XYZ file of N, CA and C in Angstrom:
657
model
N -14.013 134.634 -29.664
C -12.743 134.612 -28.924
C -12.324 133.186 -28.603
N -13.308 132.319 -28.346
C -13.354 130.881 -28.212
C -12.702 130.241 -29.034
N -13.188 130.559 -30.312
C -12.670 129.508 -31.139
C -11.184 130.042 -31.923
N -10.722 131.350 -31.747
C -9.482 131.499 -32.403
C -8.571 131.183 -30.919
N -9.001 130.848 -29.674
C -8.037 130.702 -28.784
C -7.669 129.426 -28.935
N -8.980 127.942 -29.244
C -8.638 127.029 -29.493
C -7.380 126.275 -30.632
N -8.216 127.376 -31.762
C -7.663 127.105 -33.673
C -5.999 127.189 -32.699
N -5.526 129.117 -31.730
C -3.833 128.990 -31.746
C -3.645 127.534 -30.948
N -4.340 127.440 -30.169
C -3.810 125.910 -29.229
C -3.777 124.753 -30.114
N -4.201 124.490 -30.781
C -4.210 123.835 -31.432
C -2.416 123.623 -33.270
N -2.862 125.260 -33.270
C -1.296 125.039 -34.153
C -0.541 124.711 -33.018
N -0.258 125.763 -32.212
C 1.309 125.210 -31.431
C 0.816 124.147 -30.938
N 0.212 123.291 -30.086
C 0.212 121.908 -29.829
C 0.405 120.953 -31.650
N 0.812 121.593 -32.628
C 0.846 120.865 -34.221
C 2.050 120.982 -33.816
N 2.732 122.366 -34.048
C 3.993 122.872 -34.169
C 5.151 121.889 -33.391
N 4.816 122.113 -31.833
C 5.426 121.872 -30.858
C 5.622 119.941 -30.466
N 4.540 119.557 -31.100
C 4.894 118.289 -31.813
C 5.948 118.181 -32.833
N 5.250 118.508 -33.488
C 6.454 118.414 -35.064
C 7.885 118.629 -34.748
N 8.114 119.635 -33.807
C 9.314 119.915 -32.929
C 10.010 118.818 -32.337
N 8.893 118.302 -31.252
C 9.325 117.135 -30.720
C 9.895 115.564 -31.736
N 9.142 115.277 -32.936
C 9.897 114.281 -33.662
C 11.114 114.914 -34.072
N 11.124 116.591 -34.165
C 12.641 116.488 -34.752
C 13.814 116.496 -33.880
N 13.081 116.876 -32.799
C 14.396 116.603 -31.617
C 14.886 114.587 -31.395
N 14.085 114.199 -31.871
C 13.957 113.122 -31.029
C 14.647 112.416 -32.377
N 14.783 113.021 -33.899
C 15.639 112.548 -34.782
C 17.196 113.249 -35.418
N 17.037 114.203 -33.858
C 18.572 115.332 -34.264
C 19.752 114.467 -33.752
N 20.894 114.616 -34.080
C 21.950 114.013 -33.615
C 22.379 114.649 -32.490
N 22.347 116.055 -32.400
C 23.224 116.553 -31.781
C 22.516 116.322 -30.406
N 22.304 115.245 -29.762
C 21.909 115.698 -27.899
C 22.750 116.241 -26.969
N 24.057 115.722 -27.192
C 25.232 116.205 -26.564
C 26.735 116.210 -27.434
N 27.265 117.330 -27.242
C 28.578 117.834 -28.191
C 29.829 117.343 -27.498
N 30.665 116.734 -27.901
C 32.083 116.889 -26.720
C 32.582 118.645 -26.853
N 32.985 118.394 -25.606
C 33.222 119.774 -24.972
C 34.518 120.125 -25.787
N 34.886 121.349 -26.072
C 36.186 121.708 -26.591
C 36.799 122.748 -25.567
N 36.400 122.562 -24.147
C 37.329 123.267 -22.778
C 38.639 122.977 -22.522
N 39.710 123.892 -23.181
C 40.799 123.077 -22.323
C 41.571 122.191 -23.112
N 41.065 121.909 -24.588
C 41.234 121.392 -25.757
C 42.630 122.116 -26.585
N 43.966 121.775 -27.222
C 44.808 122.885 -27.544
C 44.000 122.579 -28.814
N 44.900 121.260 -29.520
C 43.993 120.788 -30.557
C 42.758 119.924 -30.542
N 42.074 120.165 -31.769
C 40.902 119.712 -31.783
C 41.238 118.626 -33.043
N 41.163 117.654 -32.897
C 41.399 116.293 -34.248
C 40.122 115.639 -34.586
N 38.628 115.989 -33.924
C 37.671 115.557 -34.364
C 36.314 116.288 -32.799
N 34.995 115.536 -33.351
C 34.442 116.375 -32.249
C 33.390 114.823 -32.298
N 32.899 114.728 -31.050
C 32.264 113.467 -30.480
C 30.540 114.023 -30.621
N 29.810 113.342 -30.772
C 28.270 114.233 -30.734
C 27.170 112.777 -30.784
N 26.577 112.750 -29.892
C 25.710 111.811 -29.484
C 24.078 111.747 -28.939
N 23.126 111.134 -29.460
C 21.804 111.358 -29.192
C 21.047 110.000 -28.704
N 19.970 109.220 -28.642
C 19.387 108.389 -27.880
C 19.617 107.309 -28.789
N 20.197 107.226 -29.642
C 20.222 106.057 -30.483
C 21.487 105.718 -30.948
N 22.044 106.743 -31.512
C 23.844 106.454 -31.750
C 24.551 107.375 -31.473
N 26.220 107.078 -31.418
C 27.123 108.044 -31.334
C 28.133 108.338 -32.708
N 28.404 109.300 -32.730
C 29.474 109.394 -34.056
C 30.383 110.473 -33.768
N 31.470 110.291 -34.684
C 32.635 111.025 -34.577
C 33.007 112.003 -35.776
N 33.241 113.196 -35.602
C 33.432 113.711 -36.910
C 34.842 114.121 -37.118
N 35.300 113.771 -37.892
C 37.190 114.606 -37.917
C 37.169 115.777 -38.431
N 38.305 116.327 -38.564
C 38.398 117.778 -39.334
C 37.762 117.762 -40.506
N 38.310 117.231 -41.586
C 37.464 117.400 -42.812
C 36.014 117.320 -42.578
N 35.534 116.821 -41.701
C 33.762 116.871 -41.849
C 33.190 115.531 -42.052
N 34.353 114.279 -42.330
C 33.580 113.440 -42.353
C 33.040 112.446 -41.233
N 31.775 112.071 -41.060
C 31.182 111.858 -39.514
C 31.244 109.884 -39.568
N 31.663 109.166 -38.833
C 30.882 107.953 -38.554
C 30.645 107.343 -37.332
N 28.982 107.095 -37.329
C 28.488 106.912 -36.515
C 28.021 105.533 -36.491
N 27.735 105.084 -34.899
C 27.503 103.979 -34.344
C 26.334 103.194 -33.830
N 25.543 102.491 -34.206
C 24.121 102.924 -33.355
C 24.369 101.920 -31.732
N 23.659 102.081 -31.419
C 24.067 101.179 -29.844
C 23.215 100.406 -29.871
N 24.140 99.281 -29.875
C 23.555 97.703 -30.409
C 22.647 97.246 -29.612
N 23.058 96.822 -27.825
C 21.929 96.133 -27.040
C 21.297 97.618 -26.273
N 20.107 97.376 -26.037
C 19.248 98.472 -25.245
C 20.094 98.111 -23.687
N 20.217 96.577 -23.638
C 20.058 96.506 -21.800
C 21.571 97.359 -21.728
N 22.496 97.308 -22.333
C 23.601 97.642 -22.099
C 23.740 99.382 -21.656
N 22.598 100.004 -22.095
C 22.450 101.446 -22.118
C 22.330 101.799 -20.809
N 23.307 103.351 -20.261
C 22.534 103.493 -19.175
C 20.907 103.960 -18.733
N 20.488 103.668 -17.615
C 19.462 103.532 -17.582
C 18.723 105.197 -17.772
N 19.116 106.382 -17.792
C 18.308 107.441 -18.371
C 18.030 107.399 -19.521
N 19.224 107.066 -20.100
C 18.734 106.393 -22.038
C 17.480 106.169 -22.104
N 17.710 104.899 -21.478
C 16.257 103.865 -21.964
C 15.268 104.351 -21.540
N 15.092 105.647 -20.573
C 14.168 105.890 -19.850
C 13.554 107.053 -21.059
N 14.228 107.877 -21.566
C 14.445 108.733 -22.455
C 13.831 108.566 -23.605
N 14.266 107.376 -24.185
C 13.628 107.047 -25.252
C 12.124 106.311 -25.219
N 11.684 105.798 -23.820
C 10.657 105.723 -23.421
C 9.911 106.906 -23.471
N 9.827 107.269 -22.785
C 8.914 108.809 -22.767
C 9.409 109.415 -24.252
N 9.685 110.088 -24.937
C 10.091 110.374 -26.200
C 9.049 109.603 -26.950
N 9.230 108.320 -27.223
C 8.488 107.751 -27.899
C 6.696 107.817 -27.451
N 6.474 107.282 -26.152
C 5.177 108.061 -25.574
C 4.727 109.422 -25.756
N 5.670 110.428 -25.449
C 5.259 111.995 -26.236
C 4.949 111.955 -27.573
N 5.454 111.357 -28.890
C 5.149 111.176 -30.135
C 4.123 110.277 -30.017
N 3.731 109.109 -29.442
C 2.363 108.832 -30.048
C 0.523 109.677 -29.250
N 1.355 109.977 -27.727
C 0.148 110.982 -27.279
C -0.171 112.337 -27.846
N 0.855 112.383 -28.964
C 0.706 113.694 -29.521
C -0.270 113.706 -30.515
N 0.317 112.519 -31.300
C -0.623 111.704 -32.524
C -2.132 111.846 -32.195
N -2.259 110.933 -31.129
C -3.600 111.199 -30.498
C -4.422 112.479 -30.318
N -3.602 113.385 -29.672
C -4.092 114.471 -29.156
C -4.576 115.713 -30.549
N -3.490 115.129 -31.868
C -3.906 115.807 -33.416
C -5.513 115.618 -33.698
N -5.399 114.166 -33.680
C -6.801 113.096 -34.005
C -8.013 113.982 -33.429
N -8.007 113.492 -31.861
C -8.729 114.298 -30.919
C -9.482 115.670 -31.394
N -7.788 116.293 -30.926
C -8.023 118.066 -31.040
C -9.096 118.435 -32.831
N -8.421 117.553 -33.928
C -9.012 118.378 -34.917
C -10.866 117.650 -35.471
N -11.160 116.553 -34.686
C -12.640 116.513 -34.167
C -13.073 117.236 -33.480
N -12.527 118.173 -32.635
C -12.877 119.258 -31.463
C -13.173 120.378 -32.166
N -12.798 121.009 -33.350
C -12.487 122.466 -33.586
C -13.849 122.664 -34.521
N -14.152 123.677 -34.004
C -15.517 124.266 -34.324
C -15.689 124.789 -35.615
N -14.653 124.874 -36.484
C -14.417 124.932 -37.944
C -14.420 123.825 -39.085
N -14.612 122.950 -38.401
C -14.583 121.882 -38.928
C -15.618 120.745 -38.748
N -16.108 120.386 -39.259
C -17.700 119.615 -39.379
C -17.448 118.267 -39.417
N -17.483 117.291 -38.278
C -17.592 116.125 -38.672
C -18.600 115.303 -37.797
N -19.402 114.473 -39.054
C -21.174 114.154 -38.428
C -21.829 115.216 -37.690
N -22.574 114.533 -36.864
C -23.364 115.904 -35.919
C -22.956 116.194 -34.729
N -22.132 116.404 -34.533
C -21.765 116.286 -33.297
C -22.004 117.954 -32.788
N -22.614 117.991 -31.420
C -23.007 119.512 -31.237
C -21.782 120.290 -30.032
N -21.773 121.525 -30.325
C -20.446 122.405 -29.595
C -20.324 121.718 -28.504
N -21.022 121.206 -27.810
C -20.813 121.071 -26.451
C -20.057 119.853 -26.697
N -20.454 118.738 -27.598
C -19.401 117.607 -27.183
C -18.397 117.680 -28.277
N -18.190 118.675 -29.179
C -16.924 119.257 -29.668
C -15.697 119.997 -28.628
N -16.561 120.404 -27.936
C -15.936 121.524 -26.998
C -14.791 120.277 -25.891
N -16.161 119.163 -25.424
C -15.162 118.208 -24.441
C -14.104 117.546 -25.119
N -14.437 117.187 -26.739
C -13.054 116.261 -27.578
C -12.265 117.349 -27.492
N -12.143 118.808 -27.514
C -11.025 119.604 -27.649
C -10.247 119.618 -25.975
N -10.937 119.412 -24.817
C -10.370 119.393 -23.646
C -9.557 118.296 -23.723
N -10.319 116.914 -24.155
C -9.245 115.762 -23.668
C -8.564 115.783 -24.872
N -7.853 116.406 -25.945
C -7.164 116.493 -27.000
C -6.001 117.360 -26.109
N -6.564 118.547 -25.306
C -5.638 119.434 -24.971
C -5.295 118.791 -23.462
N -5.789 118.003 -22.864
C -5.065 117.715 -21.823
C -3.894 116.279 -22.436
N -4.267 115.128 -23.305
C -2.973 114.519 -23.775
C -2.009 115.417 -24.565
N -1.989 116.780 -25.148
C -1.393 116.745 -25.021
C -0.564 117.730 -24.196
N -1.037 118.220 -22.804
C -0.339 118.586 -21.881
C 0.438 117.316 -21.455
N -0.039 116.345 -21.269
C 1.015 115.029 -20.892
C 1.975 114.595 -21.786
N 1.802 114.629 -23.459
C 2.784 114.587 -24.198
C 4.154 115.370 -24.409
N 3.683 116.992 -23.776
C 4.384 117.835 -23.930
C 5.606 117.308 -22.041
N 4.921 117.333 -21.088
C 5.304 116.943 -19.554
C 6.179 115.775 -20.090
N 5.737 114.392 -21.077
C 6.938 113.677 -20.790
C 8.007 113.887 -21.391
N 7.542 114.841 -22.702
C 9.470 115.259 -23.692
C 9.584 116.024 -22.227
N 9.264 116.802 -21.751
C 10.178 117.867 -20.934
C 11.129 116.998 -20.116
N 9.979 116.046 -19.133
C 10.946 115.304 -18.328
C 12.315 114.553 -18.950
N 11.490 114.372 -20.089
C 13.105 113.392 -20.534
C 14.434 114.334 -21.383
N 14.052 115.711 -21.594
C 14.845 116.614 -22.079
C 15.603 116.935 -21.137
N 14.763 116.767 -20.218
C 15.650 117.504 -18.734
C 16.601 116.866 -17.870
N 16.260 115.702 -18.117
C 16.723 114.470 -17.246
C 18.443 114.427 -18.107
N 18.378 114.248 -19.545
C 19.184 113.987 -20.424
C 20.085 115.064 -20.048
N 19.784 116.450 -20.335
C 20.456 117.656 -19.736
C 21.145 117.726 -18.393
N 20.462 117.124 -17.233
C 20.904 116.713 -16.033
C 22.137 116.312 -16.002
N 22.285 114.819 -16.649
C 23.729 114.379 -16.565
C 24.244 114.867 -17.415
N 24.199 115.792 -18.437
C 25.160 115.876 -18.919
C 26.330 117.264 -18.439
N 24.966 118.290 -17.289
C 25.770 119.107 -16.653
C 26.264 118.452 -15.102
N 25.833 117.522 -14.671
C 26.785 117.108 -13.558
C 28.039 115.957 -14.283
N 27.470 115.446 -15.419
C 29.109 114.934 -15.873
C 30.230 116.116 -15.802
N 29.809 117.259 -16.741
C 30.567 118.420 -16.939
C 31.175 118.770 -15.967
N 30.214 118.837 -14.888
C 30.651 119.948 -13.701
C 31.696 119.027 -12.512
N 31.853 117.660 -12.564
C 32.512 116.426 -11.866
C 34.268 116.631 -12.379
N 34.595 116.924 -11.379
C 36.166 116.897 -11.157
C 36.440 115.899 -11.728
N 35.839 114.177 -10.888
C 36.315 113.449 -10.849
C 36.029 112.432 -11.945
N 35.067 113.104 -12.805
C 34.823 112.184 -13.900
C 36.239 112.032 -14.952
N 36.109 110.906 -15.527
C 37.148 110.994 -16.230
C 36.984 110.673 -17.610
N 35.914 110.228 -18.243
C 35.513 110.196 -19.422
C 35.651 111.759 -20.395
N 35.144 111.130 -21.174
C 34.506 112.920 -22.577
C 33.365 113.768 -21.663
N 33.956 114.758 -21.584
C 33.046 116.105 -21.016
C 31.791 116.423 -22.503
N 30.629 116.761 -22.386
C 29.850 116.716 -22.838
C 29.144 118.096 -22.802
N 28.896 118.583 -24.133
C 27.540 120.173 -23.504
C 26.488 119.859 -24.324
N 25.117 120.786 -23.827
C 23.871 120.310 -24.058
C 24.092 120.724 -25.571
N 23.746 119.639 -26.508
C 23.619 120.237 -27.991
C 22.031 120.634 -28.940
N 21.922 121.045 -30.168
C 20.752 121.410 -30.304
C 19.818 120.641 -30.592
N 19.798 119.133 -30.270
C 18.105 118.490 -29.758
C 17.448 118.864 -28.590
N 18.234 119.235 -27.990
C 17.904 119.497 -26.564
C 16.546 120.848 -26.726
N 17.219 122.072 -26.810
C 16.569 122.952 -27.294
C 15.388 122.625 -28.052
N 15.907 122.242 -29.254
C 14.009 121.834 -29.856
C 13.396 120.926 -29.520
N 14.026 120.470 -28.360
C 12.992 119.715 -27.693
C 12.487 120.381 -26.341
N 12.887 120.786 -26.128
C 12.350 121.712 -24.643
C 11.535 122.706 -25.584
N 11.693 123.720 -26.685
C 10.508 124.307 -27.281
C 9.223 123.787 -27.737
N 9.971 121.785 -28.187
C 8.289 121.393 -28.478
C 7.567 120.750 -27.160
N 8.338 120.860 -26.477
C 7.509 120.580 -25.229
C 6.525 121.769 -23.931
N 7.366 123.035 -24.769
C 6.562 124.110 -24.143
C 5.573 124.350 -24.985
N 5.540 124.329 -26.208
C 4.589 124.691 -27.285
C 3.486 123.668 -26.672
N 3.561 122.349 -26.732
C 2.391 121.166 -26.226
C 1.470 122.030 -24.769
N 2.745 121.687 -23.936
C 1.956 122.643 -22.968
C 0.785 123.973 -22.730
N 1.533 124.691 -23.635
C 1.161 125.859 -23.674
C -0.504 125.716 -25.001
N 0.078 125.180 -25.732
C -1.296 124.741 -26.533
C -2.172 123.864 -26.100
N -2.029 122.940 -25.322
C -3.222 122.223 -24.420
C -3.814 123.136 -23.765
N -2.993 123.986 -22.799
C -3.851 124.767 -21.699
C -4.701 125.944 -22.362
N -4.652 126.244 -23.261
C -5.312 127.205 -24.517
C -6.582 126.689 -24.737
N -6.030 125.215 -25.576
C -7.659 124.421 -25.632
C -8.146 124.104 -24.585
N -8.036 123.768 -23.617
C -8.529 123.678 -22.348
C -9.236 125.148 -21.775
N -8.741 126.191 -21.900
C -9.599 127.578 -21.452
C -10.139 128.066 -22.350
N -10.398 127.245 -23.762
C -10.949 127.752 -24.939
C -12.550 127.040 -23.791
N -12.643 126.192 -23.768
C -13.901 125.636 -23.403
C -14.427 125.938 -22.253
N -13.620 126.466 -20.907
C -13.934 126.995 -19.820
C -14.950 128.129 -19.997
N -14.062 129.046 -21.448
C -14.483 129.989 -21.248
C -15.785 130.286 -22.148
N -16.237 128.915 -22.950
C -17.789 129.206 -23.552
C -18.754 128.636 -22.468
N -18.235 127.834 -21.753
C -19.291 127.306 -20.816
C -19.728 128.250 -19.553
N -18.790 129.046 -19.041
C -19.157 129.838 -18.607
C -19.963 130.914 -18.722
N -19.833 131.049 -20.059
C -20.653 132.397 -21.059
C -21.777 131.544 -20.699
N -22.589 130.021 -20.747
C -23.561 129.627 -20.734
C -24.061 129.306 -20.121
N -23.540 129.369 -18.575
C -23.618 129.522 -17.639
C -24.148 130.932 -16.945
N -23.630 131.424 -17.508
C -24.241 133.030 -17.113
C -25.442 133.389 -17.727
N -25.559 132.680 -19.428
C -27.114 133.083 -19.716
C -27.651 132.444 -20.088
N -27.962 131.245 -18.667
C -28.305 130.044 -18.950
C -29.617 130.801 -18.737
N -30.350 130.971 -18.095
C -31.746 131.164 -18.158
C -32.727 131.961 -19.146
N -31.802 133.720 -19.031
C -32.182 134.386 -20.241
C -30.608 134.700 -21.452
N -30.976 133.821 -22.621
C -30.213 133.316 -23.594
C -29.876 134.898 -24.214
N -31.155 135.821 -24.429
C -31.095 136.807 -25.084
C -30.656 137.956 -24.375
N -29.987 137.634 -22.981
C -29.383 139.073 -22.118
C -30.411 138.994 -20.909
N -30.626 140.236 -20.749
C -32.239 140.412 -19.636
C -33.605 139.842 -20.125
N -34.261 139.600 -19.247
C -35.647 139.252 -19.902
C -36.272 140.654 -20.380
N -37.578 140.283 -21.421
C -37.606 141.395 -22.219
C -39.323 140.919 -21.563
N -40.009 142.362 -20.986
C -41.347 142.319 -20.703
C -42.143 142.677 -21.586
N -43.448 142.000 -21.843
C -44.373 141.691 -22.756
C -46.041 141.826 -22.363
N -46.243 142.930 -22.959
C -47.186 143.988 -22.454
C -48.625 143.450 -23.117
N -49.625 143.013 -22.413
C -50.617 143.073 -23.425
C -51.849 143.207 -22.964
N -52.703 144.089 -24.027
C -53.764 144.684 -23.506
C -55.122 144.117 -22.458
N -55.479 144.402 -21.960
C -56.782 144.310 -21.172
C -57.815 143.993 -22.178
N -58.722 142.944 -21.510
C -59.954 143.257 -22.017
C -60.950 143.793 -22.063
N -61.470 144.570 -22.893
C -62.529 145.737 -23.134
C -63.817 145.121 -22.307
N -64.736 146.228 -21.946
C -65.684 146.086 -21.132
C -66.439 145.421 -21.668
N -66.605 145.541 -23.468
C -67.873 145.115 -23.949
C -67.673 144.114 -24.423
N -66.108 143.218 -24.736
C -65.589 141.843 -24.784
C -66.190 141.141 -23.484
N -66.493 141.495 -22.605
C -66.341 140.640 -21.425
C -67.830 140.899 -21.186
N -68.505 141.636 -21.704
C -70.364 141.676 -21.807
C -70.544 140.950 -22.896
N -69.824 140.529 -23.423
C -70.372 139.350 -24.398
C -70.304 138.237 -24.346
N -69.113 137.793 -23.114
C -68.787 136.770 -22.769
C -70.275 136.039 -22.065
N -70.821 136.908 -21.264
C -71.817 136.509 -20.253
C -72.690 136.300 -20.784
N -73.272 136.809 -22.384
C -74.444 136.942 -23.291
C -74.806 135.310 -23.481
């Protein structure tokens, strides 16, 4: 039960990565809004690195944003963590697939397989915690821009990086804490039969010595 709880923690902490670089290379983070719009002559769509414009026909050009300092500061914060979630994830691959009990590398025995799969699954519970924060944060302003009377810029809605990035950040989560109770739950098993390995102790009967063994002893 141990080790197929680890093997799933282990895909979705793959998956839910893989997720996370593609959010973090989708365009769409935020859509201009079409509320209130009679005509529509093009549509605005923007992510942590550039913005672009698409007109009717479909054709898009985009901008990348030249100085960082110039960005507001959730940006930069954004693409911080983003980039930290992709390389603690990296790590946590490395880690996790030295951990998995299917897989043989040098001698290393269950027990200190078992701990590389904990600290594999706790980076990447932290890899998965910082896409969230910064998925969320990004999402933040873009529903109090929305929801602001008084803003007066392009109204903005959450577009689909957002989403696959909040899925690869639940997948991380959810697959760390897997590998993490993958190991709780053999140590405990060994814990319980730490003394007798084979269940109950098994009693072991053996005969007496005969009268005339022990008259010979004295001879």
């Amino acid at each position: 039960m141990s080790t197929a709880l680890e093997v799933t923690g282990f895909f979705m902490c793959l998956v839910g990565w893989i997720a996370t670089g593609l959010a973090v290379a989708n365009d769409y983070w935020k859509i201009s809004s079409v509320q209130g719009t009679v005509i529509i002559s093009n549509r605005l769509y923007e992510n942590l690195w550039h913005a672009c414009g698409e007109d009717s026909s479909g054709k898009a050009n985009c901008q990348d944003f030249q100085s960082m300092l110039d960005l507001p500061v959730h940006i930069q914060a954004c693409r911080a963590l983003m980039i930290i979630a992709l390389i603690l994830g990296l790590v946590g691959i490395i880690l996790s697939t030295m951990g998995l009990k299917c897989i043989k590398i040098g001698s290393k025995t269950d027990e200190s397989k078992g701990k590389t799969m904990v600290i594999g699954g706790i980076i990447f519970i932290l890899a998965g915690l910082c896409t969230m924060v910064a998925i969320s944060w990004y999402a933040a302003r873009i529903v109090a821009e929305f929801n602001n009377p008084f803003y007066g810029g392009v109204k903005f809605e959450l577009g689909t990086g957002l989403y696959i990035g909040w899925a690869g950040a639940a997948l991380c989560i959810l697959g760390g804490a897997f590998q993490c109770s993958a190991f709780q739950r053999v140590s405990k098993a060994k814990e319980k039969g730490a003394y007798y390995p084979g269940g109950k102790p098994k009693t072991i009967y053996t005969a007496a010595p005969s009268n005339t063994e022990t008259s010979k002893a004295y001879v």
